[in-house]
Short mmCIF file of C-alpha atoms and ligand atoms in Angstrom, two decimals:
data_model
loop_
_atom_site.label_atom_id
_atom_site.label_comp_id
_atom_site.label_asym_id
_atom_site.label_seq_id
_atom_site.Cartn_x
_atom_site.Cartn_y
_atom_site.Cartn_z
CA UNK A 827 120.93 93.73 81.24
CA UNK A 828 118.24 96.60 79.91
CA UNK A 829 119.49 99.93 82.17
CA UNK A 830 115.59 101.14 81.54
CA UNK A 831 112.04 99.80 83.06
CA UNK A 832 111.19 100.54 78.98
CA UNK A 833 112.26 101.03 75.77
CA UNK A 834 109.95 103.43 74.83
CA UNK A 835 107.55 105.61 77.71
CA UNK A 836 105.02 107.91 75.09
CA UNK A 837 103.58 110.60 77.45
CA UNK A 838 99.71 111.31 76.43
CA UNK A 839 97.82 108.92 74.90
CA UNK A 840 95.48 110.60 71.88
CA UNK A 841 96.03 110.86 68.60
CA UNK A 842 99.89 110.85 68.70
CA UNK A 843 100.51 109.14 71.44
CA UNK A 844 98.47 106.49 70.99
CA UNK A 845 100.53 105.77 66.51
CA UNK A 846 103.51 106.24 68.20
CA UNK A 847 102.71 103.76 70.60
CA UNK A 848 101.34 100.93 68.07
CA UNK A 849 104.50 101.85 65.61
CA UNK A 850 106.73 101.11 68.32
CA UNK A 851 105.57 98.03 70.06
CA UNK A 852 104.86 96.88 66.27
CA UNK A 853 108.40 97.55 65.79
CA UNK A 854 109.18 95.46 69.20
CA UNK A 855 110.29 97.76 71.53
CA UNK A 856 109.21 97.58 75.11
CA UNK A 857 106.69 100.05 75.04
CA UNK A 858 103.94 101.64 77.94
CA UNK A 859 102.11 104.43 77.40
CA UNK A 860 101.07 106.75 80.38
CA UNK A 861 97.38 108.89 80.04
CA UNK A 862 96.96 111.11 82.23
CA UNK A 863 93.43 112.35 81.46
CA UNK A 864 90.18 112.21 83.25
CA UNK A 865 88.75 110.53 80.32
CA UNK A 866 90.85 108.01 77.54
CA UNK A 867 90.13 109.28 74.12
CA UNK A 868 92.28 112.01 73.52
CA UNK A 869 90.63 115.56 72.49
CA UNK A 870 89.84 114.64 68.33
CA UNK A 871 87.96 112.01 69.87
CA UNK A 872 86.12 113.37 73.15
CA UNK A 873 86.22 117.36 72.37
CA UNK A 874 87.30 117.47 68.68
CA UNK A 875 86.46 116.89 65.41
CA UNK A 876 84.01 113.93 66.32
CA UNK A 877 81.78 115.93 68.67
CA UNK A 878 81.67 119.01 66.26
CA UNK A 879 81.15 117.26 63.58
CA UNK A 880 78.49 115.29 64.47
CA UNK A 881 76.62 118.44 65.80
CA UNK A 882 77.59 120.28 62.27
CA UNK A 883 75.58 117.62 60.69
CA UNK A 884 72.47 117.74 62.60
CA UNK A 885 73.34 121.41 61.74
CA UNK A 886 73.00 120.28 58.04
CA UNK A 887 70.48 118.04 58.40
CA UNK A 888 68.08 121.06 60.57
CA UNK A 889 69.94 123.27 58.23
CA UNK A 890 68.64 121.48 54.43
CA UNK A 891 64.79 119.76 56.03
CA UNK A 892 63.46 123.55 57.26
CA UNK A 893 63.92 125.27 53.61
CA UNK A 894 63.29 122.74 51.57
CA UNK A 895 60.97 124.90 49.43
CA UNK A 896 63.08 125.57 46.04
CA UNK A 897 62.45 121.74 45.18
CA UNK A 898 59.17 122.02 45.50
CA UNK A 899 58.60 120.69 48.73
CA UNK A 900 56.75 121.08 51.98
CA UNK A 901 57.64 119.95 55.48
CA UNK A 902 55.79 122.21 57.82
CA UNK A 903 57.02 123.62 61.06
CA UNK A 904 60.14 122.32 61.81
CA UNK A 905 61.28 121.55 65.34
CA UNK A 906 64.54 120.10 66.66
CA UNK A 907 64.99 117.87 70.20
CA UNK A 908 68.22 118.86 71.77
CA UNK A 909 68.61 116.77 73.98
CA UNK A 910 68.45 114.03 71.57
CA UNK A 911 71.14 115.70 69.09
CA UNK A 912 73.10 116.31 71.81
CA UNK A 913 72.62 112.77 73.18
CA UNK A 914 73.23 110.75 69.63
CA UNK A 915 76.53 113.04 69.94
CA UNK A 916 77.02 111.38 72.99
CA UNK A 917 76.28 107.57 71.86
CA UNK A 918 78.91 108.07 69.47
CA UNK A 919 81.98 109.38 71.00
CA UNK A 920 81.17 107.06 73.58
CA UNK A 921 81.59 104.32 70.78
CA UNK A 922 84.59 106.06 69.41
CA UNK A 923 85.78 106.47 73.04
CA UNK A 924 85.35 102.71 73.45
CA UNK A 925 87.23 101.55 70.87
CA UNK A 926 89.49 103.63 71.78
CA UNK A 927 90.47 101.99 75.48
CA UNK A 928 89.95 98.70 73.90
CA UNK A 929 93.37 99.97 71.38
CA UNK A 930 94.82 101.36 74.49
CA UNK A 931 94.25 98.64 76.73
CA UNK A 932 94.53 95.25 73.70
CA UNK A 933 98.13 94.36 75.61
CA UNK A 934 100.56 95.05 72.68
CA UNK A 935 102.56 97.77 74.78
CA UNK A 936 101.18 98.29 78.59
CA UNK A 937 99.03 101.13 79.41
CA UNK A 938 99.14 102.92 83.13
CA UNK A 939 96.31 106.82 84.45
CA UNK A 940 99.04 108.73 85.55
CA UNK A 941 100.16 111.60 84.99
CA UNK A 942 103.96 112.57 84.04
CA UNK A 943 106.79 114.77 84.91
CA UNK A 944 109.86 114.15 83.98
CA UNK A 945 112.40 114.24 86.78
CA UNK A 946 115.49 113.75 84.88
CA UNK A 947 116.50 112.61 80.69
CA UNK A 948 115.58 109.22 81.72
CA UNK A 949 112.43 109.02 84.33
CA UNK A 950 109.11 110.07 84.44
CA UNK A 951 107.71 110.67 87.68
CA UNK A 952 104.30 109.13 87.63
CA UNK A 953 100.86 110.20 89.55
CA UNK A 954 97.99 108.61 89.76
CA UNK A 955 95.83 112.19 90.62
CA UNK A 956 95.21 113.81 87.29
CA UNK A 957 94.79 117.09 86.84
CA UNK A 958 92.04 117.97 88.64
CA UNK A 959 93.01 116.73 91.61
CA UNK A 960 90.94 113.47 91.32
CA UNK A 961 92.10 110.21 90.96
CA UNK A 962 91.45 108.91 87.15
CA UNK A 963 89.51 106.28 87.05
CA UNK A 964 91.41 102.91 86.22
CA UNK A 965 90.76 100.81 82.71
CA UNK A 966 91.51 97.28 83.17
CA UNK A 967 94.91 96.54 84.75
CA UNK A 968 95.78 99.74 84.38
CA UNK A 969 95.28 100.98 88.07
CA UNK A 970 98.09 103.32 89.48
CA UNK A 971 97.63 103.02 93.12
CA UNK A 972 100.45 104.89 93.85
CA UNK A 973 102.95 106.99 93.09
CA UNK A 974 105.89 105.71 91.10
CA UNK A 975 109.28 106.77 88.83
CA UNK A 976 109.33 104.45 85.62
CA UNK A 977 113.08 105.01 83.43
CA UNK A 978 112.83 104.23 79.97
CA UNK A 979 115.72 105.25 76.60
CA UNK A 980 113.76 107.00 74.57
CA UNK A 981 110.36 108.87 75.11
CA UNK A 982 107.35 110.60 72.81
CA UNK A 983 106.07 113.59 74.73
CA UNK A 984 102.09 113.79 73.22
CA UNK A 985 100.37 115.63 75.92
CA UNK A 986 98.40 117.60 72.38
CA UNK A 987 97.11 121.22 74.07
CA UNK A 988 95.08 123.08 76.09
CA UNK A 989 92.51 125.91 76.45
CA UNK A 990 95.12 129.10 76.18
CA UNK A 991 94.64 131.49 78.56
CA UNK A 992 91.64 134.76 78.50
CA UNK A 993 93.39 138.16 76.84
CA UNK A 994 91.46 139.68 79.16
CA UNK A 995 91.12 140.14 82.91
CA UNK A 996 87.39 141.63 82.16
CA UNK A 997 86.55 138.70 80.66
CA UNK A 998 87.62 136.49 82.70
CA UNK A 999 84.85 138.26 85.86
CA UNK A 1000 82.81 137.78 83.46
CA UNK A 1001 83.07 134.14 82.30
CA UNK A 1002 82.55 132.56 79.50
CA UNK A 1003 82.57 128.74 77.85
CA UNK A 1004 85.16 126.79 75.89
CA UNK A 1005 84.39 125.16 73.16
CA UNK A 1006 84.52 121.61 75.69
CA UNK A 1007 81.33 124.01 77.26
CA UNK A 1008 79.47 123.80 74.81
CA UNK A 1009 79.58 120.21 73.89
CA UNK A 1010 77.99 119.33 77.27
CA UNK A 1011 75.03 122.09 77.49
CA UNK A 1012 72.58 120.97 78.62
CA UNK A 1013 70.48 124.41 77.21
CA UNK A 1014 71.23 126.48 73.87
CA UNK A 1015 71.48 129.98 76.04
CA UNK A 1016 68.64 132.65 73.78
CA UNK A 1017 72.26 134.52 72.45
CA UNK A 1018 75.84 134.08 72.46
CA UNK A 1019 78.94 136.42 71.63
CA UNK A 1020 81.27 134.32 69.72
CA UNK A 1021 85.24 135.18 69.96
CA UNK A 1022 88.21 134.32 67.13
CA UNK A 1023 87.36 133.89 64.07
CA UNK A 1024 89.40 130.47 63.07
CA UNK A 1025 88.60 126.32 62.46
CA UNK A 1026 86.33 126.40 65.56
CA UNK A 1027 84.86 129.39 66.15
CA UNK A 1028 83.60 129.07 62.80
CA UNK A 1029 81.79 125.97 63.37
CA UNK A 1030 80.23 127.00 66.15
CA UNK A 1031 78.77 129.44 65.25
CA UNK A 1032 77.43 128.37 62.05
CA UNK A 1033 75.96 125.16 64.67
CA UNK A 1034 74.61 128.06 67.04
CA UNK A 1035 72.31 129.63 64.54
CA UNK A 1036 71.17 126.65 62.67
CA UNK A 1037 69.69 126.01 66.33
CA UNK A 1038 68.33 129.58 66.31
CA UNK A 1039 71.14 131.08 68.71
CA UNK A 1040 71.61 134.34 67.75
CA UNK A 1041 75.47 134.19 66.96
CA UNK A 1042 77.66 137.51 66.85
CA UNK A 1043 80.81 136.78 66.04
CA UNK A 1044 83.53 138.92 66.63
CA UNK A 1045 87.49 138.23 65.15
CA UNK A 1046 90.29 140.26 65.30
CA UNK A 1047 92.04 139.38 62.11
CA UNK A 1048 89.94 142.44 58.97
CA UNK A 1049 88.51 138.69 58.15
CA UNK A 1050 87.96 134.63 59.25
CA UNK A 1051 89.29 132.25 59.14
CA UNK A 1052 93.13 134.04 58.27
CA UNK A 1053 94.86 131.13 57.45
CA UNK A 1054 92.94 130.63 53.87
CA UNK A 1055 92.68 133.12 50.96
CA UNK A 1056 90.20 136.52 51.47
CA UNK A 1057 87.97 135.11 48.51
CA UNK A 1058 87.51 132.23 50.49
CA UNK A 1059 86.81 134.19 53.95
CA UNK A 1060 84.60 136.49 52.18
CA UNK A 1061 82.83 133.94 50.68
CA UNK A 1062 81.60 131.92 53.86
CA UNK A 1063 81.00 135.40 55.63
CA UNK A 1064 78.82 136.35 53.23
CA UNK A 1065 77.07 132.89 53.84
CA UNK A 1066 76.74 133.43 57.95
CA UNK A 1067 75.58 137.21 57.24
CA UNK A 1068 72.52 135.17 55.47
CA UNK A 1069 71.50 133.37 57.90
CA UNK A 1070 71.88 136.12 60.40
CA UNK A 1071 74.64 135.69 61.92
CA UNK A 1072 76.32 139.10 63.01
CA UNK A 1073 79.66 139.24 62.13
CA UNK A 1074 82.23 141.81 63.05
CA UNK A 1075 85.68 141.81 61.51
CA UNK A 1076 88.89 143.91 61.92
CA UNK A 1077 88.36 144.63 66.20
CA UNK A 1078 89.92 144.87 68.98
CA UNK A 1079 88.80 144.36 72.55
CA UNK A 1080 88.34 146.77 74.75
CA UNK A 1081 85.74 145.64 77.74
CA UNK A 1082 83.59 142.78 78.88
CA UNK A 1083 80.52 143.59 81.55
CA UNK A 1084 78.31 140.76 83.61
CA UNK A 1085 74.72 143.24 83.39
CA UNK A 1086 72.24 140.99 84.88
CA UNK A 1087 72.25 137.71 82.68
CA UNK A 1088 74.12 139.08 79.77
CA UNK A 1089 77.75 139.77 79.34
CA UNK A 1090 78.46 142.67 77.26
CA UNK A 1091 81.24 143.03 74.63
CA UNK A 1092 82.74 146.52 74.34
CA UNK A 1093 84.99 146.38 70.67
CA UNK A 1094 86.41 149.26 68.56
CA UNK A 1095 85.37 148.56 65.00
CA UNK A 1096 85.95 150.99 61.92
CA UNK A 1097 86.90 153.77 64.06
CA UNK A 1098 83.08 153.77 66.32
CA UNK A 1099 83.42 151.27 69.74
CA UNK A 1100 80.64 149.33 69.32
CA UNK A 1101 78.97 147.12 72.54
CA UNK A 1102 76.92 143.28 71.69
CA UNK A 1103 75.54 142.17 74.85
CA UNK A 1104 74.03 137.86 73.96
CA UNK A 1105 73.58 135.87 77.39
CA UNK A 1106 76.65 133.49 76.92
CA UNK A 1107 79.73 133.85 75.48
CA UNK A 1108 82.12 131.39 73.48
CA UNK A 1109 85.66 131.70 73.76
CA UNK A 1110 87.27 129.95 70.63
CA UNK A 1111 90.93 131.98 70.97
CA UNK A 1112 92.95 128.89 69.96
CA UNK A 1113 95.34 126.12 72.23
CA UNK A 1114 97.88 126.74 73.49
CA UNK A 1115 99.98 123.52 73.54
CA UNK A 1116 99.99 121.28 76.97
CA UNK A 1117 103.81 121.11 78.17
CA UNK A 1118 103.77 123.55 81.13
CA UNK A 1119 103.68 121.00 84.31
CA UNK A 1120 106.16 117.83 81.78
CA UNK A 1121 109.31 120.00 84.00
CA UNK A 1122 111.06 119.96 80.74
CA UNK A 1123 113.86 121.54 81.97
CA UNK A 1124 114.73 118.32 83.50
CA UNK A 1125 114.90 117.16 80.45
CA UNK A 1126 116.81 118.95 78.16
CA UNK A 1127 113.72 119.48 75.78
CA UNK A 1128 113.23 122.97 74.77
CA UNK A 1129 110.27 125.08 74.22
CA UNK A 1130 109.26 128.39 72.28
CA UNK A 1131 105.89 129.74 74.21
CA UNK A 1132 105.23 126.27 74.95
CA UNK A 1133 105.22 124.89 72.53
CA UNK A 1134 107.71 122.35 72.21
CA UNK A 1135 111.25 122.50 69.75
CA UNK A 1136 111.52 119.45 66.84
CA UNK A 1137 113.20 119.03 63.82
CA UNK A 1138 111.71 117.52 60.91
CA UNK A 1139 112.25 113.79 62.00
CA UNK A 1140 110.24 114.58 65.91
CA UNK A 1141 113.36 115.17 68.43
CA UNK A 1142 113.56 117.88 70.45
CA UNK A 1143 116.64 119.03 71.93
CA UNK A 1144 117.50 115.60 74.38
CA UNK A 1145 118.62 112.98 70.87
CA UNK A 1146 116.66 110.80 72.30
CA UNK A 1147 113.29 112.37 73.14
CA UNK A 1148 110.64 113.25 69.99
CA UNK A 1149 107.50 114.85 70.10
CA UNK A 1150 104.04 114.75 68.26
CA UNK A 1151 100.37 116.53 67.88
CA UNK A 1152 99.68 119.78 69.09
CA UNK A 1153 101.85 119.70 71.92
CA UNK A 1154 104.28 120.67 69.60
CA UNK A 1155 102.42 122.33 66.58
CA UNK A 1156 102.72 123.94 63.91
CA UNK A 1157 99.57 123.03 62.96
CA UNK A 1158 97.00 121.30 64.81
CA UNK A 1159 95.40 119.06 62.93
CA UNK A 1160 94.72 115.03 64.27
CA UNK A 1161 96.18 113.86 60.77
CA UNK A 1162 99.07 115.03 61.57
CA UNK A 1163 99.05 114.66 64.67
CA UNK A 1164 98.87 110.51 64.38
CA UNK A 1165 101.98 111.12 61.50
CA UNK A 1166 104.21 113.02 63.22
CA UNK A 1167 103.62 110.41 66.03
CA UNK A 1168 103.81 107.51 63.22
CA UNK A 1169 107.40 109.54 62.12
CA UNK A 1170 108.76 109.34 65.91
CA UNK A 1171 107.58 106.37 67.11
CA UNK A 1172 109.49 104.90 63.37
CA UNK A 1173 112.45 107.66 63.91
CA UNK A 1174 113.89 106.08 67.54
CA UNK A 1175 112.84 102.52 65.38
CA UNK A 1176 115.31 103.01 62.85
CA UNK A 1177 118.20 105.24 63.78
CA UNK A 1178 119.42 104.06 60.06
CA UNK A 1179 116.85 104.85 58.63
CA UNK A 1180 115.32 108.06 59.67
CA UNK A 1181 111.76 109.96 57.96
CA UNK A 1182 110.45 112.61 58.24
CA UNK A 1183 107.68 115.05 57.97
CA UNK A 1184 106.39 117.13 54.56
CA UNK A 1185 104.26 119.79 54.65
CA UNK A 1186 103.78 119.98 51.05
CA UNK A 1187 100.16 118.36 51.07
CA UNK A 1188 99.39 120.18 54.18
CA UNK A 1189 95.59 120.48 54.39
CA UNK A 1190 93.17 122.06 56.16
CA UNK A 1191 88.95 121.90 56.23
CA UNK A 1192 85.94 124.46 58.10
CA UNK A 1193 82.85 121.88 58.52
CA UNK A 1194 80.72 124.97 57.64
CA UNK A 1195 78.82 124.71 55.67
CA UNK A 1196 79.31 125.26 52.85
CA UNK A 1197 82.69 123.22 53.79
CA UNK A 1198 86.53 125.02 53.17
CA UNK A 1199 89.49 122.80 52.65
CA UNK A 1200 92.63 123.92 50.89
CA UNK A 1201 95.12 121.54 50.34
CA UNK A 1202 99.38 123.14 49.91
CA UNK A 1203 99.39 126.54 48.79
CA UNK A 1204 97.19 129.18 48.61
CA UNK A 1205 97.14 132.23 47.17
CA UNK A 1206 97.95 134.55 49.79
CA UNK A 1207 101.25 131.97 50.84
CA UNK A 1208 102.75 131.24 47.79
CA UNK A 1209 102.94 135.31 46.34
CA UNK A 1210 104.12 135.49 50.88
CA UNK A 1211 106.70 133.23 49.55
CA UNK A 1212 107.28 134.25 46.96
CA UNK A 1213 106.34 130.99 45.02
CA UNK A 1214 106.20 131.62 41.39
CA UNK A 1215 102.10 130.36 39.91
CA UNK A 1216 98.88 131.38 37.98
CA UNK A 1217 95.37 130.60 39.45
CA UNK A 1218 92.69 129.65 37.83
CA UNK A 1219 88.53 129.09 39.63
CA UNK A 1220 84.97 128.13 38.91
CA UNK A 1221 82.52 128.86 40.56
CA UNK A 1222 79.71 126.87 42.19
CA UNK A 1223 76.52 129.01 41.03
CA UNK A 1224 77.63 128.11 37.59
CA UNK A 1225 78.02 124.36 37.75
CA UNK A 1226 75.78 121.34 36.11
CA UNK A 1227 75.80 119.26 39.93
CA UNK A 1228 75.45 121.62 43.07
CA UNK A 1229 72.75 123.92 40.50
CA UNK A 1230 71.08 120.15 40.65
CA UNK A 1231 71.74 120.37 44.66
CA UNK A 1232 70.74 124.28 45.31
CA UNK A 1233 74.41 124.30 46.15
CA UNK A 1234 75.35 127.30 44.37
CA UNK A 1235 78.05 129.00 47.66
CA UNK A 1236 81.23 129.36 46.68
CA UNK A 1237 83.85 127.78 44.36
CA UNK A 1238 86.76 125.43 43.14
CA UNK A 1239 90.28 127.50 42.55
CA UNK A 1240 93.83 125.64 41.79
CA UNK A 1241 97.63 126.78 41.61
CA UNK A 1242 99.81 126.49 39.40
CA UNK A 1243 103.66 126.32 38.47
CA UNK A 1244 103.54 128.80 35.21
CA UNK A 1245 106.15 126.61 33.57
CA UNK A 1246 105.90 123.20 34.12
CA UNK A 1247 101.48 123.30 35.33
CA UNK A 1248 102.27 121.21 38.79
CA UNK A 1249 100.00 121.68 41.09
CA UNK A 1250 100.43 123.37 43.63
CA UNK A 1251 97.75 124.19 45.93
CA UNK A 1252 93.67 123.83 45.72
CA UNK A 1253 91.36 126.00 47.49
CA UNK A 1254 87.58 124.62 47.96
CA UNK A 1255 85.06 126.34 49.32
CA UNK A 1256 81.56 124.63 48.82
CA UNK A 1257 79.64 121.18 49.25
CA UNK A 1258 81.40 119.01 50.54
CA UNK A 1259 83.84 120.52 49.83
CA UNK A 1260 86.56 119.14 52.57
CA UNK A 1261 85.68 115.36 50.31
CA UNK A 1262 86.27 117.21 47.38
CA UNK A 1263 89.61 118.16 47.56
CA UNK A 1264 90.94 114.88 48.43
CA UNK A 1265 90.77 114.45 44.48
CA UNK A 1266 93.42 117.57 44.47
CA UNK A 1267 95.48 115.70 47.86
CA UNK A 1268 95.60 112.96 45.98
CA UNK A 1269 96.80 114.63 42.04
CA UNK A 1270 99.65 116.47 44.06
CA UNK A 1271 100.76 113.42 45.82
CA UNK A 1272 102.09 112.15 42.58
CA UNK A 1273 102.87 115.91 41.73
CA UNK A 1274 100.34 115.88 38.71
CA UNK A 1275 100.20 118.71 35.98
CA UNK A 1276 97.22 120.75 35.28
CA UNK A 1277 96.73 119.24 31.83
CA UNK A 1278 96.59 115.69 32.98
CA UNK A 1279 94.09 117.19 35.91
CA UNK A 1280 91.92 118.64 33.03
CA UNK A 1281 91.76 114.90 30.99
CA UNK A 1282 91.32 113.04 33.76
CA UNK A 1283 87.50 111.47 33.46
CA UNK A 1284 85.47 112.68 35.49
CA UNK A 1285 81.66 111.23 35.48
CA UNK A 1286 78.51 113.32 34.77
CA UNK A 1287 77.17 115.04 36.45
CA UNK A 1288 78.98 115.29 39.15
CA UNK A 1289 80.51 117.61 41.98
CA UNK A 1290 83.82 116.56 41.33
CA UNK A 1291 84.06 117.73 37.96
CA UNK A 1292 84.06 121.75 38.52
CA UNK A 1293 88.05 120.57 39.14
CA UNK A 1294 88.52 120.20 35.14
CA UNK A 1295 87.34 123.66 34.72
CA UNK A 1296 90.20 126.09 36.88
CA UNK A 1297 92.52 122.90 35.19
CA UNK A 1298 91.75 123.16 31.32
CA UNK A 1299 91.78 127.22 32.06
CA UNK A 1300 95.38 126.70 33.61
CA UNK A 1301 96.49 124.42 30.93
CA UNK A 1302 95.38 126.68 28.16
CA UNK A 1303 97.36 128.71 30.24
CA UNK A 1304 100.53 127.67 30.18
CA UNK A 1305 100.51 125.93 27.34
CA UNK A 1306 100.34 129.01 25.35
CA UNK A 1307 102.68 131.14 27.46
CA UNK A 1308 105.87 127.94 27.27
CA UNK A 1309 104.55 127.96 23.15
CA UNK A 1310 104.83 131.90 22.99
CA UNK A 1311 107.78 132.02 25.43
CA UNK A 1312 109.37 129.64 23.35
CA UNK A 1313 109.82 131.01 20.54
CA UNK A 1314 112.80 133.91 18.69
C1 FAD B 525 86.83 121.69 68.64
C2 FAD B 525 88.13 120.85 68.15
C3 FAD B 525 87.11 120.29 67.04
C4 FAD B 525 88.04 119.79 66.29
N1 FAD B 525 88.38 119.84 64.71
C5 FAD B 525 88.79 118.77 64.16
C6 FAD B 525 88.65 118.39 62.94
O1 FAD B 525 88.21 118.18 62.68
N2 FAD B 525 90.13 117.92 62.11
C7 FAD B 525 91.08 117.53 62.86
O2 FAD B 525 92.01 117.53 61.97
N3 FAD B 525 91.56 118.36 64.36
C8 FAD B 525 90.47 118.81 64.59
N4 FAD B 525 91.00 119.74 65.85
C9 FAD B 525 92.14 119.39 67.17
C10 FAD B 525 92.67 117.34 67.26
O3 FAD B 525 91.80 117.10 67.82
C11 FAD B 525 93.25 118.04 67.10
O4 FAD B 525 94.90 118.39 66.70
C12 FAD B 525 94.11 115.97 67.69
O5 FAD B 525 93.36 116.00 68.57
C13 FAD B 525 95.54 116.45 68.56
O6 FAD B 525 95.82 114.52 68.83
P1 FAD B 525 97.10 114.64 70.17
O7 FAD B 525 97.71 113.61 70.53
O8 FAD B 525 98.00 115.87 70.15
O9 FAD B 525 95.56 115.92 71.26
P2 FAD B 525 95.24 114.88 72.79
O10 FAD B 525 94.17 113.80 71.65
O11 FAD B 525 94.99 116.19 73.88
O12 FAD B 525 95.98 113.30 73.38
C14 FAD B 525 96.69 113.86 74.35
C15 FAD B 525 97.36 113.38 75.99
O13 FAD B 525 98.12 113.67 76.62
C16 FAD B 525 97.38 113.16 77.70
N5 FAD B 525 98.33 114.32 78.15
C17 FAD B 525 98.11 115.19 79.05
N6 FAD B 525 99.02 115.80 79.58
C18 FAD B 525 99.90 114.67 80.60
C19 FAD B 525 100.47 114.23 81.69
N7 FAD B 525 101.31 115.49 81.37
N8 FAD B 525 101.16 112.84 81.52
C20 FAD B 525 100.11 112.25 80.89
N9 FAD B 525 99.28 112.58 79.67
C21 FAD B 525 99.07 113.49 79.51
C22 FAD B 525 95.90 114.28 77.94
O14 FAD B 525 95.02 113.86 78.34
C23 FAD B 525 95.94 113.68 76.58
O15 FAD B 525 94.95 112.16 76.68
C24 FAD B 525 89.87 119.64 66.58
C25 FAD B 525 90.14 120.22 67.86
C26 FAD B 525 88.79 121.13 69.10
C27 FAD B 525 89.22 121.13 70.06
#
């Protein structure tokens, strides 16, 4: 007889948790998913990728409609109905969330609504009351009526992340909105200060600016999007400024005050103290792993600043407990959360044939316009890690299809191994950059070299053919350096 109630208990029913459950149940393991959120769906669907991209697409349509002149088109005055914009976003989110609920509640594994917390290495206590103190809404048979415990042989912890705490007491006192609040606004503020310069900050800054909000973005690092190469960040800063966003980088926050209806932030920039006032502040300084209430010490699971420490097999310091997604990182990216959940589950089901995470094809996309994207190595990272590389870039303002589209901002860039020509990384700042990047993802997955990419057929005129220019340039450089190197 099995000593445990379940083979696998998965804590968290978001992207990583659902991927893990589908995999363990598919492998025939008796699985339970415990989901403690007030709503079911996970961050990506409810308050992350999908709602933000729905709003950004609306902002893109509005921007295009408001700037038709280059094509000889007149539209008259272009307006919008913010309620309808938000309603469309909400309807999409509801559809995605309903589908996820169906997947979770389809009977392939047990799905239960409760907050989980470890009691010992193989037992979790389930509390039907979610974090807010409200009882979580039941779906079908998933209702838990009173506190209970369950035991499992293995666990997957997939509890996601929460907004990072405010770094300044004055900011807490003045008040701010988070990305969650921004997605639920009924009315646009007249002016907004965006604190932060990562993907979430940049996407919201452009969304609000395109909807007529006076936006100021304040970032501590010398450039926004600090994990990207500086040339990419500079390009998007240029576009933001052209669209009327005030961008301050290399700043240090000094004070925040509420004065009447306005909130004022003071910061040091270029050795001067500057104050900016706005109706609202969007706090976009990142998220932290959601692990504080799990009692992880009872389970023997080690963390570092809240982040669950895991190896490439997604195994934690307790060898029967695995993890995946934002609660472990190192990247808060949904397809990685899914992959980590699947790998954790696969390794529980197949301990003799384990799989490991490989971040060689790390992808990052920021859905501003132009989009900013990279796969594999950036120049910054290759240099920091001492990886030999050659680079070549090509701008969209000299490319047929992007000229037709008046999409002249940005460039593509390739990094290649100086000897073999293997593609080590690609970046794209440009029209549908996140889509275009996937050609390089495929090429890198198959370990293609630049000369192979350069000779691969590309239809004309497409945006995608822009990749052939840096590929050709690198192929020539590498060929000439290797042939000259071969001479005695
Ligand atoms: C504004 C925004 C935009 C984003 N845009 C993108 C994007 O465009 N592309 C991209 O790749 N990524 C994006 N992300 C990141 C992406 O959403 C996350 O990386 C991904 O959703 C994480 O999935 P997860 O399964 O780790 O966590 P989640 O989806 O958050 O799931 C964790 C689940 O665990 C539950 N839970 C927590 N604690 C407990 C407990 N004690 N007991 C039971 N259940 C618990 C929670 O209720 C939650 O449902 C964005 C994030 C934000 C905030």
